[in-house]
Short mmCIF file of C-alpha atoms in Angstrom, two decimals:
data_model
loop_
_atom_site.label_atom_id
_atom_site.label_comp_id
_atom_site.label_asym_id
_atom_site.label_seq_id
_atom_site.Cartn_x
_atom_site.Cartn_y
_atom_site.Cartn_z
CA UNK A 1 -9.42 -11.56 -36.69
CA UNK A 2 -8.46 -9.33 -33.82
CA UNK A 3 -12.02 -8.16 -33.51
CA UNK A 4 -13.30 -11.71 -33.40
CA UNK A 5 -10.86 -12.61 -30.66
CA UNK A 6 -11.89 -9.56 -28.68
CA UNK A 7 -15.54 -10.42 -28.96
CA UNK A 8 -14.87 -13.94 -27.88
CA UNK A 9 -12.82 -12.56 -24.98
CA UNK A 10 -15.73 -10.43 -23.87
CA UNK A 11 -18.08 -13.41 -23.89
CA UNK A 12 -15.74 -15.79 -22.18
CA UNK A 13 -14.55 -13.87 -19.12
CA UNK A 14 -14.57 -16.09 -16.06
CA UNK A 15 -14.55 -14.86 -12.48
CA UNK A 16 -10.87 -15.69 -12.37
CA UNK A 17 -10.27 -13.45 -15.41
CA UNK A 18 -12.48 -10.71 -14.06
CA UNK A 19 -10.72 -10.52 -10.69
CA UNK A 20 -7.41 -10.08 -12.53
CA UNK A 21 -8.87 -7.35 -14.69
CA UNK A 22 -10.45 -5.60 -11.71
CA UNK A 23 -7.06 -5.44 -10.06
CA UNK A 24 -5.43 -4.17 -13.25
CA UNK A 25 -8.13 -1.53 -13.67
CA UNK A 26 -7.04 -0.12 -10.32
CA UNK A 27 -3.57 0.53 -11.74
CA UNK A 28 -4.17 1.40 -15.38
CA UNK A 29 -7.07 1.94 -17.73
CA UNK A 30 -8.26 -1.22 -19.46
CA UNK A 31 -8.77 -1.45 -23.21
CA UNK A 32 -12.39 -0.74 -24.13
CA UNK A 33 -13.29 -4.35 -24.96
CA UNK A 34 -12.03 -5.64 -21.65
CA UNK A 35 -13.70 -2.81 -19.78
CA UNK A 36 -17.04 -3.64 -21.34
CA UNK A 37 -16.52 -7.34 -20.72
CA UNK A 38 -15.87 -6.68 -17.05
CA UNK A 39 -18.88 -4.37 -16.69
CA UNK A 40 -21.19 -6.93 -18.29
CA UNK A 41 -19.83 -9.67 -16.07
CA UNK A 42 -20.31 -7.52 -12.96
CA UNK A 43 -23.96 -6.96 -13.82
CA UNK A 44 -24.50 -10.68 -13.67
CA UNK A 45 -22.09 -11.78 -10.98
CA UNK A 46 -22.74 -10.80 -7.37
CA UNK A 47 -19.44 -12.20 -6.12
CA UNK A 48 -17.25 -10.31 -8.58
CA UNK A 49 -19.25 -7.17 -7.92
CA UNK A 50 -18.55 -7.61 -4.22
CA UNK A 51 -14.93 -8.35 -4.93
CA UNK A 52 -14.49 -5.05 -6.74
CA UNK A 53 -16.35 -3.11 -4.05
CA UNK A 54 -14.21 -4.64 -1.35
CA UNK A 55 -10.93 -3.88 -3.09
CA UNK A 56 -12.06 -0.28 -3.48
CA UNK A 57 -13.13 -0.21 0.16
CA UNK A 58 -9.67 -1.36 1.24
CA UNK A 59 -8.10 1.29 -0.97
CA UNK A 60 -10.34 4.02 0.40
CA UNK A 61 -9.77 3.01 3.99
CA UNK A 62 -6.01 3.05 3.49
CA UNK A 63 -6.25 6.46 1.89
CA UNK A 64 -8.00 7.72 5.01
CA UNK A 65 -5.29 6.20 7.18
CA UNK A 66 -2.56 7.81 5.11
CA UNK A 67 -4.23 11.21 4.92
CA UNK A 68 -5.16 11.36 8.59
CA UNK A 69 -3.16 13.82 10.66
CA UNK A 70 -3.82 11.73 13.73
CA UNK A 71 -4.31 7.97 14.03
CA UNK A 72 -7.82 6.83 15.01
CA UNK A 73 -8.72 7.05 18.64
CA UNK A 74 -7.33 4.20 20.68
CA UNK A 75 -4.82 3.16 18.03
CA UNK A 76 -1.29 2.66 19.16
CA UNK A 77 0.64 5.79 18.23
CA UNK A 78 4.02 5.13 16.77
CA UNK A 79 6.70 7.43 18.15
CA UNK A 80 10.47 7.42 17.98
CA UNK A 81 12.06 5.58 20.85
CA UNK A 82 14.00 7.82 23.23
CA UNK A 83 17.25 6.11 22.20
CA UNK A 84 16.60 6.85 18.56
CA UNK A 85 15.61 10.42 19.30
CA UNK A 86 18.78 10.98 21.30
CA UNK A 87 20.89 9.35 18.59
CA UNK A 88 19.34 11.64 16.00
CA UNK A 89 19.89 14.74 18.13
CA UNK A 90 23.54 13.81 18.50
CA UNK A 91 23.94 13.11 14.81
CA UNK A 92 22.47 16.51 13.98
CA UNK A 93 24.84 18.23 16.38
CA UNK A 94 27.88 16.49 14.90
CA UNK A 95 26.99 15.64 11.35
CA UNK B 1 3.36 29.11 12.91
CA UNK B 2 6.24 28.05 10.73
CA UNK B 3 7.92 30.65 8.59
CA UNK B 4 8.88 29.46 5.14
CA UNK B 5 12.55 29.68 4.34
CA UNK B 6 13.63 29.33 7.90
CA UNK B 7 15.62 26.24 8.81
CA UNK B 8 16.24 25.13 12.32
CA UNK B 9 17.96 21.73 12.52
CA UNK B 10 18.48 21.97 16.27
CA UNK B 11 14.91 20.99 17.03
CA UNK B 12 14.17 18.80 14.02
CA UNK B 13 14.23 15.62 16.08
CA UNK B 14 11.58 17.00 18.41
CA UNK B 15 9.47 18.79 15.84
CA UNK B 16 9.39 16.30 13.01
CA UNK B 17 10.90 13.11 14.42
CA UNK B 18 7.66 11.36 15.35
CA UNK B 19 5.82 12.51 12.26
CA UNK B 20 8.53 11.26 9.88
CA UNK B 21 8.88 8.08 11.90
CA UNK B 22 5.15 7.33 11.60
CA UNK B 23 5.32 8.04 7.90
CA UNK B 24 8.24 5.66 7.47
CA UNK B 25 7.02 2.87 9.72
CA UNK B 26 3.64 2.70 7.98
CA UNK B 27 5.48 2.04 4.73
CA UNK B 28 8.43 -0.05 5.85
CA UNK B 29 6.73 -2.10 8.58
CA UNK B 30 10.10 -2.16 10.32
CA UNK B 31 10.76 0.12 13.29
CA UNK B 32 14.52 0.04 13.26
CA UNK B 33 14.75 0.59 9.50
CA UNK B 34 12.30 3.47 9.91
CA UNK B 35 14.44 5.05 12.63
CA UNK B 36 17.49 4.79 10.42
CA UNK B 37 15.70 6.44 7.51
CA UNK B 38 14.50 9.31 9.69
CA UNK B 39 18.07 9.94 10.77
CA UNK B 40 19.36 9.66 7.18
CA UNK B 41 16.66 12.09 6.08
CA UNK B 42 17.70 14.71 8.62
CA UNK B 43 21.38 14.33 7.74
CA UNK B 44 20.68 14.57 4.02
CA UNK B 45 18.54 17.65 4.67
CA UNK B 46 21.29 19.23 6.73
CA UNK B 47 23.84 18.63 4.01
CA UNK B 48 21.55 19.89 1.33
CA UNK B 49 19.90 22.77 3.11
CA UNK B 50 21.09 25.20 0.47
CA UNK B 51 18.57 23.54 -1.83
CA UNK B 52 15.68 24.34 0.47
CA UNK B 53 13.78 26.95 -1.45
CA UNK B 54 11.47 28.01 1.33
CA UNK B 55 8.61 27.66 -1.11
CA UNK B 56 7.24 24.75 0.85
CA UNK B 57 7.06 24.29 4.58
CA UNK B 58 10.05 22.72 6.27
CA UNK B 59 8.06 19.60 7.17
CA UNK B 60 6.92 19.08 3.58
CA UNK B 61 10.49 19.44 2.38
CA UNK B 62 11.66 16.81 4.87
CA UNK B 63 8.90 14.38 3.84
CA UNK B 64 10.02 14.83 0.24
CA UNK B 65 13.52 13.74 1.19
CA UNK B 66 12.16 10.84 3.23
CA UNK B 67 10.14 9.63 0.22
CA UNK B 68 13.38 9.29 -1.76
CA UNK B 69 14.99 7.41 1.09
CA UNK B 70 12.02 5.04 1.22
CA UNK B 71 12.25 4.34 -2.51
CA UNK B 72 15.99 3.67 -2.10
CA UNK B 73 15.22 1.31 0.75
CA UNK B 74 12.81 -0.72 -1.39
CA UNK B 75 15.25 -0.70 -4.27
CA UNK B 76 17.90 -2.20 -1.98
CA UNK B 77 15.46 -4.79 -0.69
CA UNK B 78 14.41 -5.84 -4.17
CA UNK B 79 18.03 -6.52 -5.03
CA UNK B 80 18.33 -8.76 -2.00
CA UNK B 81 15.25 -10.83 -2.87
CA UNK B 82 16.54 -13.13 -5.56
CA UNK B 83 14.10 -13.81 -8.35
CA UNK B 84 12.11 -17.00 -8.14
CA UNK B 85 12.58 -17.39 -4.41
CA UNK B 86 9.41 -15.43 -3.85
CA UNK B 87 5.79 -15.97 -4.85
CA UNK B 88 4.57 -19.55 -5.18
CA UNK B 89 3.00 -20.16 -8.62
CA UNK B 90 -0.63 -19.57 -7.66
CA UNK B 91 -1.06 -18.87 -3.98
CA UNK B 92 -4.46 -17.28 -4.24
CA UNK B 93 -6.05 -19.04 -7.14
CA UNK B 94 -6.71 -22.69 -6.61
CA UNK B 95 -8.86 -22.72 -3.53
CA UNK B 96 -10.69 -19.57 -4.58
CA UNK B 97 -11.92 -20.64 -8.03
CA UNK B 98 -13.22 -23.93 -9.36
CA UNK B 99 -11.90 -25.60 -12.49
CA UNK B 100 -14.10 -23.48 -14.76
CA UNK B 101 -12.78 -20.26 -13.20
CA UNK B 102 -15.85 -19.46 -11.12
CA UNK B 103 -15.79 -18.65 -7.43
CA UNK B 104 -15.63 -21.78 -5.31
CA UNK B 105 -16.54 -19.69 -2.28
CA UNK B 106 -17.36 -16.11 -3.13
CA UNK B 107 -16.62 -13.03 -1.05
CA UNK B 108 -18.90 -12.51 1.93
CA UNK B 109 -21.03 -9.43 2.37
CA UNK B 110 -18.94 -6.99 4.41
CA UNK B 111 -21.51 -4.27 4.77
CA UNK B 112 -18.91 -1.74 5.89
CA UNK B 113 -17.82 1.70 4.84
CA UNK B 114 -14.30 3.15 5.09
CA UNK B 115 -15.08 5.76 7.70
CA UNK B 116 -16.38 3.07 10.04
CA UNK B 117 -13.48 0.76 9.36
CA UNK B 118 -10.93 3.46 9.83
CA UNK B 119 -12.24 4.29 13.28
CA UNK B 120 -11.72 0.76 14.43
CA UNK B 121 -8.26 0.31 15.75
CA UNK B 122 -8.55 -3.44 15.34
CA UNK B 123 -9.04 -3.10 11.63
CA UNK B 124 -5.66 -1.46 11.23
CA UNK B 125 -4.01 -4.07 13.41
CA UNK B 126 -5.59 -6.87 11.40
CA UNK B 127 -4.59 -5.15 8.21
CA UNK B 128 -0.96 -5.00 9.36
CA UNK B 129 -1.10 -8.70 10.25
CA UNK B 130 -2.55 -9.60 6.87
CA UNK B 131 0.08 -7.52 5.10
CA UNK B 132 2.84 -9.33 6.96
CA UNK B 133 1.41 -12.67 5.77
CA UNK B 134 2.13 -11.72 2.16
CA UNK B 135 5.42 -12.50 0.45
CA UNK B 136 7.90 -9.59 0.70
CA UNK B 137 7.44 -8.84 -2.99
CA UNK B 138 3.67 -8.67 -2.67
CA UNK B 139 3.72 -6.61 0.50
CA UNK B 140 6.26 -4.15 -0.91
CA UNK B 141 4.43 -3.73 -4.21
CA UNK B 142 1.10 -3.28 -2.45
CA UNK B 143 2.55 -0.76 0.00
CA UNK B 144 4.19 1.31 -2.72
CA UNK B 145 0.96 1.33 -4.71
CA UNK B 146 -1.75 1.78 -2.08
CA UNK B 147 0.03 3.53 0.78
CA UNK B 148 2.81 5.47 -0.88
CA UNK B 149 0.55 6.01 -3.89
CA UNK B 150 3.18 5.55 -6.59
CA UNK B 151 2.20 4.82 -10.19
CA UNK B 152 3.00 1.41 -11.64
CA UNK B 153 5.80 2.75 -13.85
CA UNK B 154 7.61 4.11 -10.83
CA UNK B 155 7.09 0.90 -8.84
CA UNK B 156 8.48 -1.20 -11.69
CA UNK B 157 11.68 0.85 -11.53
CA UNK B 158 11.95 0.60 -7.76
CA UNK B 159 11.30 -3.15 -7.58
CA UNK B 160 12.95 -3.92 -10.91
CA UNK B 161 10.04 -5.90 -12.37
CA UNK B 162 8.15 -5.63 -15.65
CA UNK B 163 4.70 -4.06 -15.71
CA UNK B 164 3.03 -7.38 -16.53
CA UNK B 165 4.86 -8.93 -13.63
CA UNK B 166 3.77 -6.14 -11.31
CA UNK B 167 0.12 -6.57 -12.31
CA UNK B 168 0.32 -10.23 -11.33
CA UNK B 169 2.01 -9.41 -8.04
CA UNK B 170 -0.55 -6.73 -7.16
CA UNK B 171 -3.46 -8.94 -8.16
CA UNK B 172 -2.25 -11.72 -5.88
CA UNK B 173 -1.55 -9.29 -3.07
CA UNK B 174 -5.08 -7.88 -3.28
CA UNK B 175 -6.65 -11.31 -3.55
CA UNK B 176 -4.79 -12.57 -0.48
CA UNK B 177 -5.31 -9.42 1.56
CA UNK B 178 -9.01 -9.36 0.89
CA UNK B 179 -9.37 -12.98 1.87
CA UNK B 180 -7.25 -12.51 4.98
CA UNK B 181 -9.22 -9.46 6.11
CA UNK B 182 -12.44 -11.33 5.60
CA UNK B 183 -11.24 -14.29 7.61
CA UNK B 184 -9.71 -12.27 10.42
CA UNK B 185 -12.15 -9.48 10.72
CA UNK B 186 -15.36 -9.43 8.77
CA UNK B 187 -16.30 -13.04 9.27
CA UNK B 188 -15.87 -12.51 13.00
CA UNK B 189 -17.84 -9.24 12.89
CA UNK B 190 -20.86 -10.46 11.00
CA UNK B 191 -20.71 -14.03 12.23
CA UNK B 192 -21.23 -15.39 8.75
CA UNK B 193 -17.84 -16.12 7.28
CA UNK B 194 -17.51 -18.41 4.33
#
């Protein structure tokens, strides 16, 4: 029964289903049946394949932003305002 | 450079202030909240400096404290957002897929790689804009997952949602962000938006 439902699930995945599963696969590992269903769908569906690539591209780009010691050239560099810096200095002197 | 085990609060604001501020503002998207957290972090560190083992560098220790403050901040926020007020039923879905669940208009070809994107200041600006278009719940969940890098179990605790709920929130956030980036950036770049 369960097996039958799984097999049907694999066959019936729509792009809407697959995009949900792609997102979930970025947070947890999918059950084997779903994983296979997604892979098969991606082989046949250019748009979903792109969708997954693009989500991973966004993730990778953000990782580079987070890991970078310095922001990219030309980017606005966020620094403490002088008021905030002074306030913090004072607070540290008289905690 | 920095000797482990040595603590020098007098010049914390100058040495670590900007670094911690950048760290916080990237995650909170709110300059004044970020300033407050930096100050709270220093004060907590000062109070708790006995706990500083000297095993890690001073800066790493301070970031560790800041991370806790950031989680607390999101916890507070999630209590303020009352359930149901957020997240329309299907913000991403209807225009994206047709009735049979297939793409109505599929993703465009971006032809980009992360290193190139990262170098473009505009990309980061557009990304920040797109993130601010999301609902608070979506933006917070996405930030905790993809920028702070927390696992879903941890995020569920911080935002007080179930795992199933979080999957839905993250899925919608990704769907909307991708579409927004495409509209704002890639379509313009390649001149063939959908």
